[in-house]
PDB file of C-alpha atoms in Angstrom:
ATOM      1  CA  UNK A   1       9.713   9.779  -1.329  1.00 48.00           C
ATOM      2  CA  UNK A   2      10.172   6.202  -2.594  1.00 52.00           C
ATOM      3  CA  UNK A   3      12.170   7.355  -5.508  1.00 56.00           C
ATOM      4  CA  UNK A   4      15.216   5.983  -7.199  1.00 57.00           C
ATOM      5  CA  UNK A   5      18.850   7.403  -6.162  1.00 58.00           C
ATOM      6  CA  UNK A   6      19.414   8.283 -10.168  1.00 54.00           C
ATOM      7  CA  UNK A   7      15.887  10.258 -10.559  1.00 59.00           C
ATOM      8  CA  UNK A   8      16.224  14.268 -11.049  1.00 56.00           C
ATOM      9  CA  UNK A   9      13.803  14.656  -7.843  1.00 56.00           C
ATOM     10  CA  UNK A  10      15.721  12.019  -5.369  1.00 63.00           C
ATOM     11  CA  UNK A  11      17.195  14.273  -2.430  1.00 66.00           C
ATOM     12  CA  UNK A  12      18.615  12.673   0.880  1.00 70.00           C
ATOM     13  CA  UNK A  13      15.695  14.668   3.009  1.00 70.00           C
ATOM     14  CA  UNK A  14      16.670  13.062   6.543  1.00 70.00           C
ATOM     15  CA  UNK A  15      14.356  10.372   7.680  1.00 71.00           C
ATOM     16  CA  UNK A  16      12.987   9.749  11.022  1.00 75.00           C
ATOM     17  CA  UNK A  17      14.651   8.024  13.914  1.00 84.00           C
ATOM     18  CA  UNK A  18      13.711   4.848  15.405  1.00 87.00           C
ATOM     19  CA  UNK A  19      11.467   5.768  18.439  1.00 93.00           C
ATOM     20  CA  UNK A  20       9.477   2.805  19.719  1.00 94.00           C
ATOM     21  CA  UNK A  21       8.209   4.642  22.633  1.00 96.00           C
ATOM     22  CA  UNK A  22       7.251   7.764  20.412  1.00 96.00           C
ATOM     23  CA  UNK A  23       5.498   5.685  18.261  1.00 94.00           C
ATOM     24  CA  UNK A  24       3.773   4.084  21.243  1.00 96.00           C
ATOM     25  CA  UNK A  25       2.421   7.611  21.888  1.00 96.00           C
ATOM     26  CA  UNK A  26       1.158   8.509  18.524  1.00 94.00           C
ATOM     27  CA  UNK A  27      -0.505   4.892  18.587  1.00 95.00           C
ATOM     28  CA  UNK A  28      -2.084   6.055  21.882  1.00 97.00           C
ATOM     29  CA  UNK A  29      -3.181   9.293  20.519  1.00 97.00           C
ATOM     30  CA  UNK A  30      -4.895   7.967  17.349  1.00 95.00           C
ATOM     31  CA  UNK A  31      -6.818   5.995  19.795  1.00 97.00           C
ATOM     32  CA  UNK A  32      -4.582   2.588  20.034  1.00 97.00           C
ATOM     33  CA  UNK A  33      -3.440   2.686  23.315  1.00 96.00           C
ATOM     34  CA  UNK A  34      -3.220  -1.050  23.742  1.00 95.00           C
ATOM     35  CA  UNK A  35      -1.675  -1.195  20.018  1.00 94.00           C
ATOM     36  CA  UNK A  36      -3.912  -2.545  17.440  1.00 96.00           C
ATOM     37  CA  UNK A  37      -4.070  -5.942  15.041  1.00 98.00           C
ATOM     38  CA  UNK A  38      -3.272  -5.092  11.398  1.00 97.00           C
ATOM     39  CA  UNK A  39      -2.833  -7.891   8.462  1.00 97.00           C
ATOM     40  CA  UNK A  40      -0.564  -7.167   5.905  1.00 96.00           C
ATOM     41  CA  UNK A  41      -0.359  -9.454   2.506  1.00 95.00           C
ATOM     42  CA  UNK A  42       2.549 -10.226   0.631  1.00 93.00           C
ATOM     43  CA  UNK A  43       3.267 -12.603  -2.254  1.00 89.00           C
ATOM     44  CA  UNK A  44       5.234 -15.708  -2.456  1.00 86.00           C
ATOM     45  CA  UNK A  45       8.542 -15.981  -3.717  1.00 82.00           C
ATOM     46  CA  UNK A  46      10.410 -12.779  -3.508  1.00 80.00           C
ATOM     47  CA  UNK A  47      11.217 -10.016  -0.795  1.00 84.00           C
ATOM     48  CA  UNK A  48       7.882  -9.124   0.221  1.00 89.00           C
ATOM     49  CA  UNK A  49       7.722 -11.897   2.543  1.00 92.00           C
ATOM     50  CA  UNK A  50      11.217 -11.571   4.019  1.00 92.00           C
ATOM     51  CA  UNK A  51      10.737  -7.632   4.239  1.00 91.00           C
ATOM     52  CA  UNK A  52       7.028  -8.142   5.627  1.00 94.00           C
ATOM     53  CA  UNK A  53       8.844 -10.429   8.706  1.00 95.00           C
ATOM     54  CA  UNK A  54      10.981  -7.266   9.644  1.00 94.00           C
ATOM     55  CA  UNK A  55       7.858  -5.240   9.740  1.00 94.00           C
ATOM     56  CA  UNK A  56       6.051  -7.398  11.387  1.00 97.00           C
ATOM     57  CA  UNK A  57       9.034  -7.684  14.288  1.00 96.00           C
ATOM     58  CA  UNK A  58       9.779  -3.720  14.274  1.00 94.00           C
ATOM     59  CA  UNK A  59       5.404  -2.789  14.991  1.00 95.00           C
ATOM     60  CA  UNK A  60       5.495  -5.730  17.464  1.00 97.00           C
ATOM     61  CA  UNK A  61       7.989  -2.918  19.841  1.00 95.00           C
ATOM     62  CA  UNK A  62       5.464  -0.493  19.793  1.00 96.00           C
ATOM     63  CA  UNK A  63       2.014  -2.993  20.191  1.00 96.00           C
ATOM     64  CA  UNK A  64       1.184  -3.533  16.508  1.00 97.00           C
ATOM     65  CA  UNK A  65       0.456  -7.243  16.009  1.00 98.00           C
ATOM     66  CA  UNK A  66       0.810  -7.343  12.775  1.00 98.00           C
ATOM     67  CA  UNK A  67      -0.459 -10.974  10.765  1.00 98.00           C
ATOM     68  CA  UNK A  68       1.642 -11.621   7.504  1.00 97.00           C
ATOM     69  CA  UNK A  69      -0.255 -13.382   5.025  1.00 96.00           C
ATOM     70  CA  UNK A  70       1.361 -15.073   2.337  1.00 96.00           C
ATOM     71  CA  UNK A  71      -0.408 -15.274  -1.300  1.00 95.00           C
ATOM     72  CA  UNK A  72      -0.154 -16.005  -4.878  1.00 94.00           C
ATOM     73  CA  UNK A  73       0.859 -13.289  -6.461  1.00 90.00           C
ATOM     74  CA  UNK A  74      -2.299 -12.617  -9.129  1.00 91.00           C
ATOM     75  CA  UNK A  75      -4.447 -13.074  -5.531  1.00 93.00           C
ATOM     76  CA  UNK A  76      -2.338 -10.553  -4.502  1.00 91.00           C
ATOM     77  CA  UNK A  77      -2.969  -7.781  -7.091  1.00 88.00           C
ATOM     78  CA  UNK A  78      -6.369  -8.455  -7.888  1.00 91.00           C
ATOM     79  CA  UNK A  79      -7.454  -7.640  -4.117  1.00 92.00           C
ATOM     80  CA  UNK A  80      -4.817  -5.051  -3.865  1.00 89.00           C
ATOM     81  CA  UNK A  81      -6.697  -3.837  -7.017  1.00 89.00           C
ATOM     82  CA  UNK A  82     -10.456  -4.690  -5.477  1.00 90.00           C
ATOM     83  CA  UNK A  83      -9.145  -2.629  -2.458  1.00 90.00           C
ATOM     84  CA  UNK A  84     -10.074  -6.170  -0.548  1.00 93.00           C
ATOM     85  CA  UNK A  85      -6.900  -6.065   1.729  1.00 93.00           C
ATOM     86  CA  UNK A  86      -5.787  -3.592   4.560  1.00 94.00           C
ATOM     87  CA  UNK A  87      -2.220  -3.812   4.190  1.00 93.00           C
ATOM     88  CA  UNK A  88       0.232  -4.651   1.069  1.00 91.00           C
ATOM     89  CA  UNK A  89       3.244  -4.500  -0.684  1.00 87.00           C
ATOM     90  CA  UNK A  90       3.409  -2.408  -3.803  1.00 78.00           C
ATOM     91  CA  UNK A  91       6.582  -2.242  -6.034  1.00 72.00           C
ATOM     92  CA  UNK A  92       7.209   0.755  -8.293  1.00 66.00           C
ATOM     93  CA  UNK A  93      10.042   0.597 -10.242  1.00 61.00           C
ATOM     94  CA  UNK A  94      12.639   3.140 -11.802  1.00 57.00           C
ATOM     95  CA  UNK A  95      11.668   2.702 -15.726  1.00 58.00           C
ATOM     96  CA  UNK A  96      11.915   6.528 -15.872  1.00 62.00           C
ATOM     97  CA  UNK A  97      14.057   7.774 -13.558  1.00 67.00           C
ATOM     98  CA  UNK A  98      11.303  10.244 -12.987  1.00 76.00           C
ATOM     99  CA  UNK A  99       8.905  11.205 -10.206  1.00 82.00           C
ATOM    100  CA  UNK A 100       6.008  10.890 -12.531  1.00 84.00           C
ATOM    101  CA  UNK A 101       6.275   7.035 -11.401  1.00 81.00           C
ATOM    102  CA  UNK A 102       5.880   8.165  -8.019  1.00 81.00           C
ATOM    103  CA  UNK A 103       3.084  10.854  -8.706  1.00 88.00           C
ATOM    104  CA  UNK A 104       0.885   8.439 -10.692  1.00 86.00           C
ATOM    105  CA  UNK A 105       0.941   6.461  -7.401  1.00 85.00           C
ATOM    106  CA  UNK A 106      -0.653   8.761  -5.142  1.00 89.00           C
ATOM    107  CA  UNK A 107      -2.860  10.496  -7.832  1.00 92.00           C
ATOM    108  CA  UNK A 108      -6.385   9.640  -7.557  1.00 93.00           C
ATOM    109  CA  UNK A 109      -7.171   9.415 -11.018  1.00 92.00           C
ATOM    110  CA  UNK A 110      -4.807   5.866 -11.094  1.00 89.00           C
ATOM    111  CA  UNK A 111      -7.093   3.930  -8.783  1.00 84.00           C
ATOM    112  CA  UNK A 112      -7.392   0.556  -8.249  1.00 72.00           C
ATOM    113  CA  UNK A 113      -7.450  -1.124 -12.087  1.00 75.00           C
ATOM    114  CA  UNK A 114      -7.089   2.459 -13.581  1.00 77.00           C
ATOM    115  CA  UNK A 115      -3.136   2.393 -12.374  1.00 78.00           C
ATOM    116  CA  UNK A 116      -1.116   2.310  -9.340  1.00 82.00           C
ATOM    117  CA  UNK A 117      -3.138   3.826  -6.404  1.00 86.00           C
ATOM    118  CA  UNK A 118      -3.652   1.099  -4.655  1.00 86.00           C
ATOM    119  CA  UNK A 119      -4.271   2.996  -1.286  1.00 88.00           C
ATOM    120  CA  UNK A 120      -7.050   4.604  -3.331  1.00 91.00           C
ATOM    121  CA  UNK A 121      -5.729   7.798  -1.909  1.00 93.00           C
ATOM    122  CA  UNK A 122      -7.361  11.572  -2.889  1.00 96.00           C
ATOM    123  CA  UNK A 123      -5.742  14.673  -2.428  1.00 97.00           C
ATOM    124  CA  UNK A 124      -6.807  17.454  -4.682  1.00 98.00           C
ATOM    125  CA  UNK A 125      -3.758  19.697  -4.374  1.00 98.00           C
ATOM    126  CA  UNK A 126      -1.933  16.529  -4.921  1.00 97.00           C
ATOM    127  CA  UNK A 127      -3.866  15.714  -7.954  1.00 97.00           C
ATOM    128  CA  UNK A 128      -3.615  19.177  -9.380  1.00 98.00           C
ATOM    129  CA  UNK A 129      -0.052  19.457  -8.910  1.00 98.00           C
ATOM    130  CA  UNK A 130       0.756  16.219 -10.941  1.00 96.00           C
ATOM    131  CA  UNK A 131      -1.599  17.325 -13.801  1.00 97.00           C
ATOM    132  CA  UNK A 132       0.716  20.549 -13.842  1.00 98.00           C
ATOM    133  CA  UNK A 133       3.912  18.792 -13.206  1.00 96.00           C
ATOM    134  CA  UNK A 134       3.127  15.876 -16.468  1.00 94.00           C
ATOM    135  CA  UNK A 135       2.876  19.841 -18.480  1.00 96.00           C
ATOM    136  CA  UNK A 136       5.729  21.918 -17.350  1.00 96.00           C
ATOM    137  CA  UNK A 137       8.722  22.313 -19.784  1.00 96.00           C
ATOM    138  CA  UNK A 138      10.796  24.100 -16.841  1.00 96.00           C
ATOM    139  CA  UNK A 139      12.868  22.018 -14.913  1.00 92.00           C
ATOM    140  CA  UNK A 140      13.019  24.044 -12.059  1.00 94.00           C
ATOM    141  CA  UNK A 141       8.936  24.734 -12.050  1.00 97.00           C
ATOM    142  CA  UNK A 142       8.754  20.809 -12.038  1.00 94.00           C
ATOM    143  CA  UNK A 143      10.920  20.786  -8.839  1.00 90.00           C
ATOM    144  CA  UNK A 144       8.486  23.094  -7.357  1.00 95.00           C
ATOM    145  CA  UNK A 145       5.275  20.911  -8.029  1.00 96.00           C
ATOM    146  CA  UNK A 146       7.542  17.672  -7.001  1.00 92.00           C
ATOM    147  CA  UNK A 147       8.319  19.607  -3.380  1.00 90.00           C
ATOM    148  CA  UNK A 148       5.048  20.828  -2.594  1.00 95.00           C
ATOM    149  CA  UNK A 149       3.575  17.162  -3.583  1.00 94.00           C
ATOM    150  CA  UNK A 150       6.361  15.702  -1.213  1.00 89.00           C
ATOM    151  CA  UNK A 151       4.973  17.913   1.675  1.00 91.00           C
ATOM    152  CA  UNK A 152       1.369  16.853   1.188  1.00 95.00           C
ATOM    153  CA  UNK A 153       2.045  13.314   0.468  1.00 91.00           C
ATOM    154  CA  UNK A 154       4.336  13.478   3.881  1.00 87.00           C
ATOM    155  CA  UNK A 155       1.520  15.300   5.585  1.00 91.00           C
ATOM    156  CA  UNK A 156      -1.071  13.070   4.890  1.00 94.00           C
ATOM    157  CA  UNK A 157       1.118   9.744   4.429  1.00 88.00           C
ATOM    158  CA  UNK A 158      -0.870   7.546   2.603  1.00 89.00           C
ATOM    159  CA  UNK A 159       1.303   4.632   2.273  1.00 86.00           C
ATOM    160  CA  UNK A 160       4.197   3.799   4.054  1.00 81.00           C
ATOM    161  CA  UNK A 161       7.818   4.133   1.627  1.00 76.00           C
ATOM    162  CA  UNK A 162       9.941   0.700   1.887  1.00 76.00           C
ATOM    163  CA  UNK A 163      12.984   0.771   0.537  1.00 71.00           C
ATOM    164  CA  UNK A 164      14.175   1.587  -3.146  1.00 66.00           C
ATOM    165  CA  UNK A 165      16.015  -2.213  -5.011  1.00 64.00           C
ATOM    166  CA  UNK A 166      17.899  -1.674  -7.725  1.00 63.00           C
ATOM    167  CA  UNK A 167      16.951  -4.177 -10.448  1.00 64.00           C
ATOM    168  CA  UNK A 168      20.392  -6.258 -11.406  1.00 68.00           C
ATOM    169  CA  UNK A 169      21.780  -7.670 -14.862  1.00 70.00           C
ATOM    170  CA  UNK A 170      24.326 -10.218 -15.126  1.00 72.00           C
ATOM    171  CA  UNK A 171      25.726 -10.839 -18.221  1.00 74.00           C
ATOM    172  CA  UNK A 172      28.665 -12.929 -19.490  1.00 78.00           C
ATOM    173  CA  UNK A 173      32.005 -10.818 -19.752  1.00 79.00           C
ATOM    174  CA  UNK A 174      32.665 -12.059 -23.873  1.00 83.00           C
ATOM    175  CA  UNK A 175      29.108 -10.942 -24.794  1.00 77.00           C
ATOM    176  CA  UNK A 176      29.542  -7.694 -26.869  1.00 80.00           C
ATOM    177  CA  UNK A 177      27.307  -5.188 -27.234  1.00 74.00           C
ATOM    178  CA  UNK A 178      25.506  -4.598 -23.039  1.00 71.00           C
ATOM    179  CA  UNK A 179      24.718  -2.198 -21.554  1.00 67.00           C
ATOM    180  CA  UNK A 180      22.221  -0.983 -18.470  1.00 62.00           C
ATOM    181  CA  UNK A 181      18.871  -0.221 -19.975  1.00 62.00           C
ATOM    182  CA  UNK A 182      17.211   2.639 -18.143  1.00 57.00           C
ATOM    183  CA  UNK A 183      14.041   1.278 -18.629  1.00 55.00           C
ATOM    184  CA  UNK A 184      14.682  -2.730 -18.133  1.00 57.00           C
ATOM    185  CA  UNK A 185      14.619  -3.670 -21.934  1.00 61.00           C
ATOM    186  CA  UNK A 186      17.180  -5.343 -23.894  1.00 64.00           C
ATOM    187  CA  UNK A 187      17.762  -4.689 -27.432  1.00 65.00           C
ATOM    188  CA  UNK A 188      19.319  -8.551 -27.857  1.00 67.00           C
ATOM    189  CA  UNK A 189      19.802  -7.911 -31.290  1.00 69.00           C
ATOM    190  CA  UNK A 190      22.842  -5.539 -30.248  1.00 68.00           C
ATOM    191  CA  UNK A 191      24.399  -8.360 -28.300  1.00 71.00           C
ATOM    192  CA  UNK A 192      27.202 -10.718 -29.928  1.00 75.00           C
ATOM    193  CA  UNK A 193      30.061 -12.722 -29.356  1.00 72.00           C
TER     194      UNK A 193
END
């Protein structure tokens, strides 16, 4: 799962090996044998673009011409949001070093404007998991739900996981009073010299 090192439900589940010519097959069986053209959209001036180049070179080994095209960002979301696009970047973050992040992602009562499923993705198991997951005062019961959501979101793989970036602060050495807010906001009153 695309879920920060420092949440409760990150694990280091192995991931899958770099096999061009076994993706070539799967391709083949989902009825691509001659590979397929895909566009993917990314935004301007950050990593999507740089990341969306190594995509594009890694799916040209196994026949997937893959178009990056670059937008303005607000373009960006509101088709993403529309569901007017057939590949693109979305960026979840580790406010709450939580899989609730994670879950609202894939759950399809967060659609489009209503949140972050952007794939506009339904599972019902999925969906009924999370509702019982957001309730549950066990942590170990939690775990559960989060592992059994893990298989079916593996299973039915509704969007591809990228890579987790941590979000840096740099602050001046003299200033009193930092520190690394969990959830990205600065009380600046705190600070002094």
């Amino acid at each position: 799962m695309n879920k920060s090192p420092y949440s409760p439900q990150w694990n280091d589940d192995p991931l899958p090996t770099y096999d061009p010519e076994g993706a070539k097959k799967l391709l083949a069986e989902a009825g691509f044998p001659n590979g397929m053209d895909v566009t993917l959209t990314c935004r301007e001036g950050d990593y999507q673009k740089p990341a969306s180049e190594v995509i594009q070179a890694n799916w040209a080994d196994i026949g997937v011409n893959c178009k990056v095209e670059v937008m303005e960002r607000n373009a960006q979301i509101n088709d993403m949001i529309a569901g007017n696009y057939q590949l693109g970047w979305q960026q979840t973050t580790d406010v709450i070093l939580d899989g609730s992040n994670w879950a609202m992602a894939n759950d399809s009562h967060y659609w489009g404007g209503n949140g972050a499923n952007r794939a506009f993705y339904k599972n019902e198991r999925f969906d009924e998991l999370n509702a019982l997951q957001k309730v549950e005062l066990d942590p170990e019961k939690r775990e559960e739900y989060f592992e059994e959501m893990k298989q079916i979101y593996w299973d039915d793989c509704p969007n591809l996981p990228g890579f987790f970036a941590p979000t840096t602060c740099v602050v001046n050495k003299d200033l009193k009073g930092t520190y690394a807010a969990l959830l990205n906001f600065y009380r600046y009153e705190w600070f002094s010299w």
